[in-house]
Coordinates of C-alpha atoms in Angstrom, one line a residue:
X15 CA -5.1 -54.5 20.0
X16 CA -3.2 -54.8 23.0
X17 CA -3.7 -51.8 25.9
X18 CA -1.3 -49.7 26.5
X19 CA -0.2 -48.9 30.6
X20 CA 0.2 -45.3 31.3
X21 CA 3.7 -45.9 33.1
X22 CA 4.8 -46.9 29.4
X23 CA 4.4 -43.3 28.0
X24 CA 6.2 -39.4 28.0
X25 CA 4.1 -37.0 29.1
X26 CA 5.6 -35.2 26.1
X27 CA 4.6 -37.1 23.9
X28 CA 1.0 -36.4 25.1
X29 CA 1.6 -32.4 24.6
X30 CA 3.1 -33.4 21.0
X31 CA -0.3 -35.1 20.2
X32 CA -2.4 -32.4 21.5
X33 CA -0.3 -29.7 19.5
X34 CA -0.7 -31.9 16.5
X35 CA -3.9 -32.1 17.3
X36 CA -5.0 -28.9 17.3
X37 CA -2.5 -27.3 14.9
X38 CA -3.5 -29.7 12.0
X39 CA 0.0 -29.8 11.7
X40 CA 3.2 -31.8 12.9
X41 CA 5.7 -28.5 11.6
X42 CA 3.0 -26.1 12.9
X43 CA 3.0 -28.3 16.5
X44 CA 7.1 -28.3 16.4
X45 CA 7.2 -24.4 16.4
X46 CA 4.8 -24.1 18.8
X47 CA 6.3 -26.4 20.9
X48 CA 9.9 -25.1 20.4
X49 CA 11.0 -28.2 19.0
X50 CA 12.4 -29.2 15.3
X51 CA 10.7 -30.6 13.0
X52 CA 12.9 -34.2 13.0
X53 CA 12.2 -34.3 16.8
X54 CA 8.4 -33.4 16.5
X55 CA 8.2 -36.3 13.8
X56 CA 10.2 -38.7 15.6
X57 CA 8.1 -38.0 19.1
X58 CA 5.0 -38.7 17.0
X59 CA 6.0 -41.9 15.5
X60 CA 7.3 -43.2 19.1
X61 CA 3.7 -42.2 20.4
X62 CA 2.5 -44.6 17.0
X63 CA 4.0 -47.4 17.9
X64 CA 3.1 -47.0 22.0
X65 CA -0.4 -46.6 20.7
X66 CA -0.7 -48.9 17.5
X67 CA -2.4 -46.2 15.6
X68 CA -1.6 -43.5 12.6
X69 CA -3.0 -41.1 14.7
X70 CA -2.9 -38.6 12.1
X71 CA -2.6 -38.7 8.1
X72 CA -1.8 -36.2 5.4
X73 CA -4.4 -34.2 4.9
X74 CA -4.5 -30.8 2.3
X75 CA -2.5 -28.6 4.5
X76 CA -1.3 -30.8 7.0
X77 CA -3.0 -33.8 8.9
X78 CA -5.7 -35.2 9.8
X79 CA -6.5 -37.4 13.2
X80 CA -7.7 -41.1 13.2
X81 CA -10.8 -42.0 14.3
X82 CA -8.9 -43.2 17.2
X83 CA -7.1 -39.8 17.8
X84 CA -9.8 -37.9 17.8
X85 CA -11.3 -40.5 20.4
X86 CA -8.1 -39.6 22.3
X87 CA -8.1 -35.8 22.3
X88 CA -10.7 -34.6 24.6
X89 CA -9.4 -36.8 27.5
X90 CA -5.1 -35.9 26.8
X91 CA -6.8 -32.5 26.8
X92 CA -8.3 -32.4 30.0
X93 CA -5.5 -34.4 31.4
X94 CA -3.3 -31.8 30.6
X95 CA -5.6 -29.0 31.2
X96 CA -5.9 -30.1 34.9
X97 CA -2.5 -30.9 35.5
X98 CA -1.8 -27.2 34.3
X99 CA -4.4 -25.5 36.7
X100 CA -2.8 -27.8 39.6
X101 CA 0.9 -26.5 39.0
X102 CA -0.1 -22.8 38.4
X103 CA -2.2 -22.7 41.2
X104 CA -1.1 -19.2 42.6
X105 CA 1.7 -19.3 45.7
X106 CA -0.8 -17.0 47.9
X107 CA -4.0 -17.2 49.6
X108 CA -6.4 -14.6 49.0
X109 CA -8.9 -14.8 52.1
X110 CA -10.8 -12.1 51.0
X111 CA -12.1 -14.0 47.7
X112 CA -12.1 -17.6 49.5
X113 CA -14.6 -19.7 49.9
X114 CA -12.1 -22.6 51.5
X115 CA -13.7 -24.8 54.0
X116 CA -11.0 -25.7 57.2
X117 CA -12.0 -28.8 58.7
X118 CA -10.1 -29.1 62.7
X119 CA -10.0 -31.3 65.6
X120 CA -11.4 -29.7 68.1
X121 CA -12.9 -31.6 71.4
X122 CA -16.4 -29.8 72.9
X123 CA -14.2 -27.2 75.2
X124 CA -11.9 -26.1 72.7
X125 CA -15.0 -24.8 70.8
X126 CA -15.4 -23.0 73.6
X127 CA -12.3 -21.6 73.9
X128 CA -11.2 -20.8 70.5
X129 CA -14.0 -20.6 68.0
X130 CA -15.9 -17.1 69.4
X131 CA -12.7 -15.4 68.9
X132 CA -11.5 -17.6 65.6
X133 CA -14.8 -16.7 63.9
X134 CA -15.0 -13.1 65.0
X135 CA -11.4 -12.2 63.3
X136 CA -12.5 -14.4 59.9
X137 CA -15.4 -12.5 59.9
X138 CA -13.4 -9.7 59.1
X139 CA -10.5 -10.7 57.5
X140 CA -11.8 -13.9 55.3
X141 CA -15.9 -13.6 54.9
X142 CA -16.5 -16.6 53.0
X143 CA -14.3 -19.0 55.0
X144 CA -15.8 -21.6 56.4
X145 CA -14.7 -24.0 59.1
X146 CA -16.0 -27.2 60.4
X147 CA -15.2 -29.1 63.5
X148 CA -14.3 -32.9 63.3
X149 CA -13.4 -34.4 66.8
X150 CA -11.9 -37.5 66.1
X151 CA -10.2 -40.5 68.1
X152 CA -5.9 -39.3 69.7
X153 CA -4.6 -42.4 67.7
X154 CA -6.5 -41.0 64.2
X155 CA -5.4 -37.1 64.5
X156 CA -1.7 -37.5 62.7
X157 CA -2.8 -39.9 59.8
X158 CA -6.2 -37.3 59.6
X159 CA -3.6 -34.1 59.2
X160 CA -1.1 -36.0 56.6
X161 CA -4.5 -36.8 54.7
X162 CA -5.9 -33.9 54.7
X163 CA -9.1 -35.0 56.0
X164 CA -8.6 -32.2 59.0
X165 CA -6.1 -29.2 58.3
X166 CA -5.4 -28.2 61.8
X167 CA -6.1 -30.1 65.5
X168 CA -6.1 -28.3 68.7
X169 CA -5.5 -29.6 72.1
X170 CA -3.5 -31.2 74.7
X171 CA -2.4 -34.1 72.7
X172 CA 1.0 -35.7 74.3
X173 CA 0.3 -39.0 72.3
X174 CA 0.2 -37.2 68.7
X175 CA 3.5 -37.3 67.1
X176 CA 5.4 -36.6 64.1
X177 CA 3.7 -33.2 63.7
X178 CA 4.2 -29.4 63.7
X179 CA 3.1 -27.6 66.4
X180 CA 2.7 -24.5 68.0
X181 CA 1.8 -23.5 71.7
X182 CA -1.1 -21.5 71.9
X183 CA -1.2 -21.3 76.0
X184 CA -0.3 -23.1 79.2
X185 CA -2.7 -24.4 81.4
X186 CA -3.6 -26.5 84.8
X187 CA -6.9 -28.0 86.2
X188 CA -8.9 -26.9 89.0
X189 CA -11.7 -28.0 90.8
X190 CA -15.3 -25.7 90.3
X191 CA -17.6 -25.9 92.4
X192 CA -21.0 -23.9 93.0
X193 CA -20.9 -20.5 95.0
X194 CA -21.4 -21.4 98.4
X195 CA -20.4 -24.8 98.4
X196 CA -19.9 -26.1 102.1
X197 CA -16.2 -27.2 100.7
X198 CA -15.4 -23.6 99.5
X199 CA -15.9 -22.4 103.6
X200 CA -12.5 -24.0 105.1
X201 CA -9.1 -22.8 104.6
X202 CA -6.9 -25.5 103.8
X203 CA -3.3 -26.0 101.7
X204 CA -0.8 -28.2 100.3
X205 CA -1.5 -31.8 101.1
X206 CA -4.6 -30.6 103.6
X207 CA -6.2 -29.8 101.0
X208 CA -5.4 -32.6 98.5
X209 CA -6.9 -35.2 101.1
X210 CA -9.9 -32.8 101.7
X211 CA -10.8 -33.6 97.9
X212 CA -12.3 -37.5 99.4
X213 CA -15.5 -35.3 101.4
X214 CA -16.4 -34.4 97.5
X215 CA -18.4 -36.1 94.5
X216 CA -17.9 -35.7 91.2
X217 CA -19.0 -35.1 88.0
X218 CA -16.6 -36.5 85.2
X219 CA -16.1 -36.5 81.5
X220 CA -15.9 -39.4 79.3
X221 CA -14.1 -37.7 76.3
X222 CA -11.3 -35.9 78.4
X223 CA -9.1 -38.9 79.5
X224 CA -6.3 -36.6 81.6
X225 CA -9.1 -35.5 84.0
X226 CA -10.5 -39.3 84.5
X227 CA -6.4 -40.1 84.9
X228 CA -6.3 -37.1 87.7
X229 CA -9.3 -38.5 89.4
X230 CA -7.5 -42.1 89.2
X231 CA -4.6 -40.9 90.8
X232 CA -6.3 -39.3 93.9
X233 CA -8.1 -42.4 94.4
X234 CA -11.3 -40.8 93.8
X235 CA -12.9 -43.0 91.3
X236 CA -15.1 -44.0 93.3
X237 CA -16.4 -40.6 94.5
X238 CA -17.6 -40.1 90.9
X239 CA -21.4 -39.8 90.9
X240 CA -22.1 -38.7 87.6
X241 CA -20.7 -39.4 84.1
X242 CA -21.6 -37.6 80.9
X243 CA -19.7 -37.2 78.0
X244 CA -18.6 -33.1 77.2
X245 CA -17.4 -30.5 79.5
X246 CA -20.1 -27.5 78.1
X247 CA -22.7 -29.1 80.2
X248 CA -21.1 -29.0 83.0
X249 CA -21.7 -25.5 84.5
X250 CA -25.3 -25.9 84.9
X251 CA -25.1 -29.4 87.1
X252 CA -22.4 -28.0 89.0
X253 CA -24.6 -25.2 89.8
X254 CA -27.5 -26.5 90.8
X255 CA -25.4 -29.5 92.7
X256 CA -22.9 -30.0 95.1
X257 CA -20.9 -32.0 92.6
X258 CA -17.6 -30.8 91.8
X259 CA -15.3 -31.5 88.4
X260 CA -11.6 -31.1 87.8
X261 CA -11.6 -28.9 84.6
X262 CA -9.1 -26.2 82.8
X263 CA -8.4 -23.4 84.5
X264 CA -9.2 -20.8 81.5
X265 CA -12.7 -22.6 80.8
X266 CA -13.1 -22.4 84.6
X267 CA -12.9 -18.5 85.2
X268 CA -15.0 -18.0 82.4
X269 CA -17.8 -19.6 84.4
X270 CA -16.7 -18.0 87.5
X271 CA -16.6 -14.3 86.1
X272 CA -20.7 -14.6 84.9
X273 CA -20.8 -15.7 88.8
X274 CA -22.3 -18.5 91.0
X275 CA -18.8 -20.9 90.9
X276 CA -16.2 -21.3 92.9
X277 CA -12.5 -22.1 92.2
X278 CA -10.1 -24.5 94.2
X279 CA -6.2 -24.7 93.1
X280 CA -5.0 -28.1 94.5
X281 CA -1.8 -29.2 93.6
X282 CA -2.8 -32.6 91.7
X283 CA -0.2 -34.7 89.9
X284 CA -0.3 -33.6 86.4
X285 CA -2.4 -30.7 86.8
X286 CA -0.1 -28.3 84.3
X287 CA -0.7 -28.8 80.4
X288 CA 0.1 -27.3 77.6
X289 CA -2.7 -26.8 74.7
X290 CA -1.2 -26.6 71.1
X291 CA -2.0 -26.3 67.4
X292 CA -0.5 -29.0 65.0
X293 CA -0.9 -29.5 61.5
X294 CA 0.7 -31.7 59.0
X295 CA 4.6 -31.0 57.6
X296 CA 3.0 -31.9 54.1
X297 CA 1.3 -28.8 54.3
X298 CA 3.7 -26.2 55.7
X299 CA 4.2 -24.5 52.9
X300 CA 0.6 -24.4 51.6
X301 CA -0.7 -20.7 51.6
X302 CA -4.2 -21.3 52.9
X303 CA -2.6 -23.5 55.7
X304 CA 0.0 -20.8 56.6
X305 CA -2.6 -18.6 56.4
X306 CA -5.0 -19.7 59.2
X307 CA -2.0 -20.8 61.2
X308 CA -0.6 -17.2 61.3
X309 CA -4.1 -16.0 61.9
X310 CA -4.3 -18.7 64.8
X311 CA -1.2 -17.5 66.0
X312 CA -1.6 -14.0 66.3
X313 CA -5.1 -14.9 68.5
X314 CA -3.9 -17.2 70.9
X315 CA 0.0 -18.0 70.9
X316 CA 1.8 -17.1 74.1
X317 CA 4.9 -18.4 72.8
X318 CA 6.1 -18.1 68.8
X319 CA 8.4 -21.1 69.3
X320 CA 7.4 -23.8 66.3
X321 CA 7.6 -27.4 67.6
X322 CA 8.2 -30.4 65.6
X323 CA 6.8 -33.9 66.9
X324 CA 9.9 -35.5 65.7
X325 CA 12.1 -32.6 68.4
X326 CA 13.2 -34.3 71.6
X327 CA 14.6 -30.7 72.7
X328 CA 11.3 -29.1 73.9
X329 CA 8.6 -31.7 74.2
X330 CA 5.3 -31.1 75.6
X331 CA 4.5 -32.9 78.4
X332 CA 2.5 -31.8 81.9
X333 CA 4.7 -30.9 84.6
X334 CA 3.9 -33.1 87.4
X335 CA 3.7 -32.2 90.9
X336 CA 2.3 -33.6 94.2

């Protein structure tokens, strides 16, 4: 018997079988189907000759399956059963009865940033939500969101394209240094202080390539003493050194207000950046997705302007300055 390619059938004539199938009956299975009976007979002997079988055979009060058809039911019945569930899946999100994990690309400071206040408000809004963290490589984050292996990716991510995006804030980086620092003691400005940046070492981060790029620049590659490779350890060398590290601002005066740093504002070339939230257009119009996002929104946004990665009218780029 020769097999039979699944591009070759109806998907009616599936639903035909399993009302047959269950029903006993091809007039029972026509009226529960809506159909006639000539139809309902003539879909069944289409699906006969797809299949090579009788599939059914009089019976006292109806039919009767093959050995074949009834080797057949249980799988067209899951089939459809599943494809059922997966087109009445409800059009809302209920966060309150969700257990939905939300997997985001997030580097080691935007766990920082974001996650104390993230998890705080699901807390209370979506107890059995869970999310996980998945840092991942710039040239995997758009194929990762049209997947679906991550929902969401935060960050400064000029190189990710064909997304949607919002801005969640505007940024620049600093320099931080310890309290005290002999640096911290002169006044200088403008381009004074720019050059002034060559009496410093540094303390740089592997992962955070705009940073290494700003050090590159400034010609002050060589003034880098140590290397590690995320920003949350930073606070604690800087602190105990005279090593300084260009950093964001925000993360910055978090540090400085539990005290003991110090903040310098030089005007380095692209020191202004934009941090945003993009997720896949696949998934716009999924409720859990335009759940979080609204949540995420409502947290952190300082602008309610959507971007696409496809817009050339409001890119996000850093400003640069000298």
């Amino acid at each position: 018997m020769n097999a039979m390619h699944i591009d070759t059938i109806d998907l009616n004539l599936l639903r035909l079988f399993d009302a047959v199938y269950r029903a006993r009956s091809v007039s029972r299975a026509a009226d529960a189907l809506g159909l006639t009976q000539p139809a309902a007979s003539h879909g069944l002997g289409r699906l006969r000759l797809l299949l090579q079988d009788a599939l059914f055979t009089r019976a006292p009060g109806g039919v009767a399956p093959t050995p074949r058809a009834e080797r057949l039911a249980a799988a067209v019945q899951s089939a459809l059963g599943t494809l059922e569930e997966a087109l009445s899946e409800p059009d809302r999100f209920e966060p309150t009865a969700s257990r939905k994990t939300f997997r985001i690309h997030m580097s080691d400071i935007g766990e920082g940033r974001f996650l104390p206040a993230l998890m705080a408000r699901l807390g209370a809004l979506a107890p059995g939500v869970r999310l996980e963290t998945l840092p991942l490589a710039l040239d995997e984050i758009a194929t990762a969101l049209d997947s679906g292996r991550v929902d969401f990716a935060f960050g400064f991510l000029p190189k990710v394209s064909d997304t949607q995006r919002i801005l969640l804030l505007k940024d620049r980086y600093i320099v931080l240094l310890r309290k005290g620092h002999p640096f911290t003691r002169g006044r200088r400005s403008g381009q004074a202080l720019l050059e002034s940046l060559q009496k410093l070492e540094y303390v740089a981060v592997r992962t955070h390539a705009e940073t290494l790029r700003i050090l590159q620049l400034l010609n002050l590659e060589d003034r880098v003493r140590l290397t590690t490779e995320h920003f949350m350890v930073l606070p604690a060398i800087v602190r105990a050194t005279d090593l300084a590290v260009v950093m964001p601002r925000n993360i910055a005066r978090g540090f400085a207000e539990e005290g003991g740093y110090a903040i310098v504002e030089p005007a380095f070339p692209l020191r202004d950046f934009a941090v945003s939230l993009h997720w896949s257009k696949r998934f716009e119009a999924d409720p859990a997705n335009s759940w979080l996002r609204g949540v995420i929104r409502e947290l952190f946004a300082e602008s309610q302007a959507v971007l696409t990665g496809r817009s050339r009218s409001a890119p996000i780029r850093p400003t640069r300055s000298a």
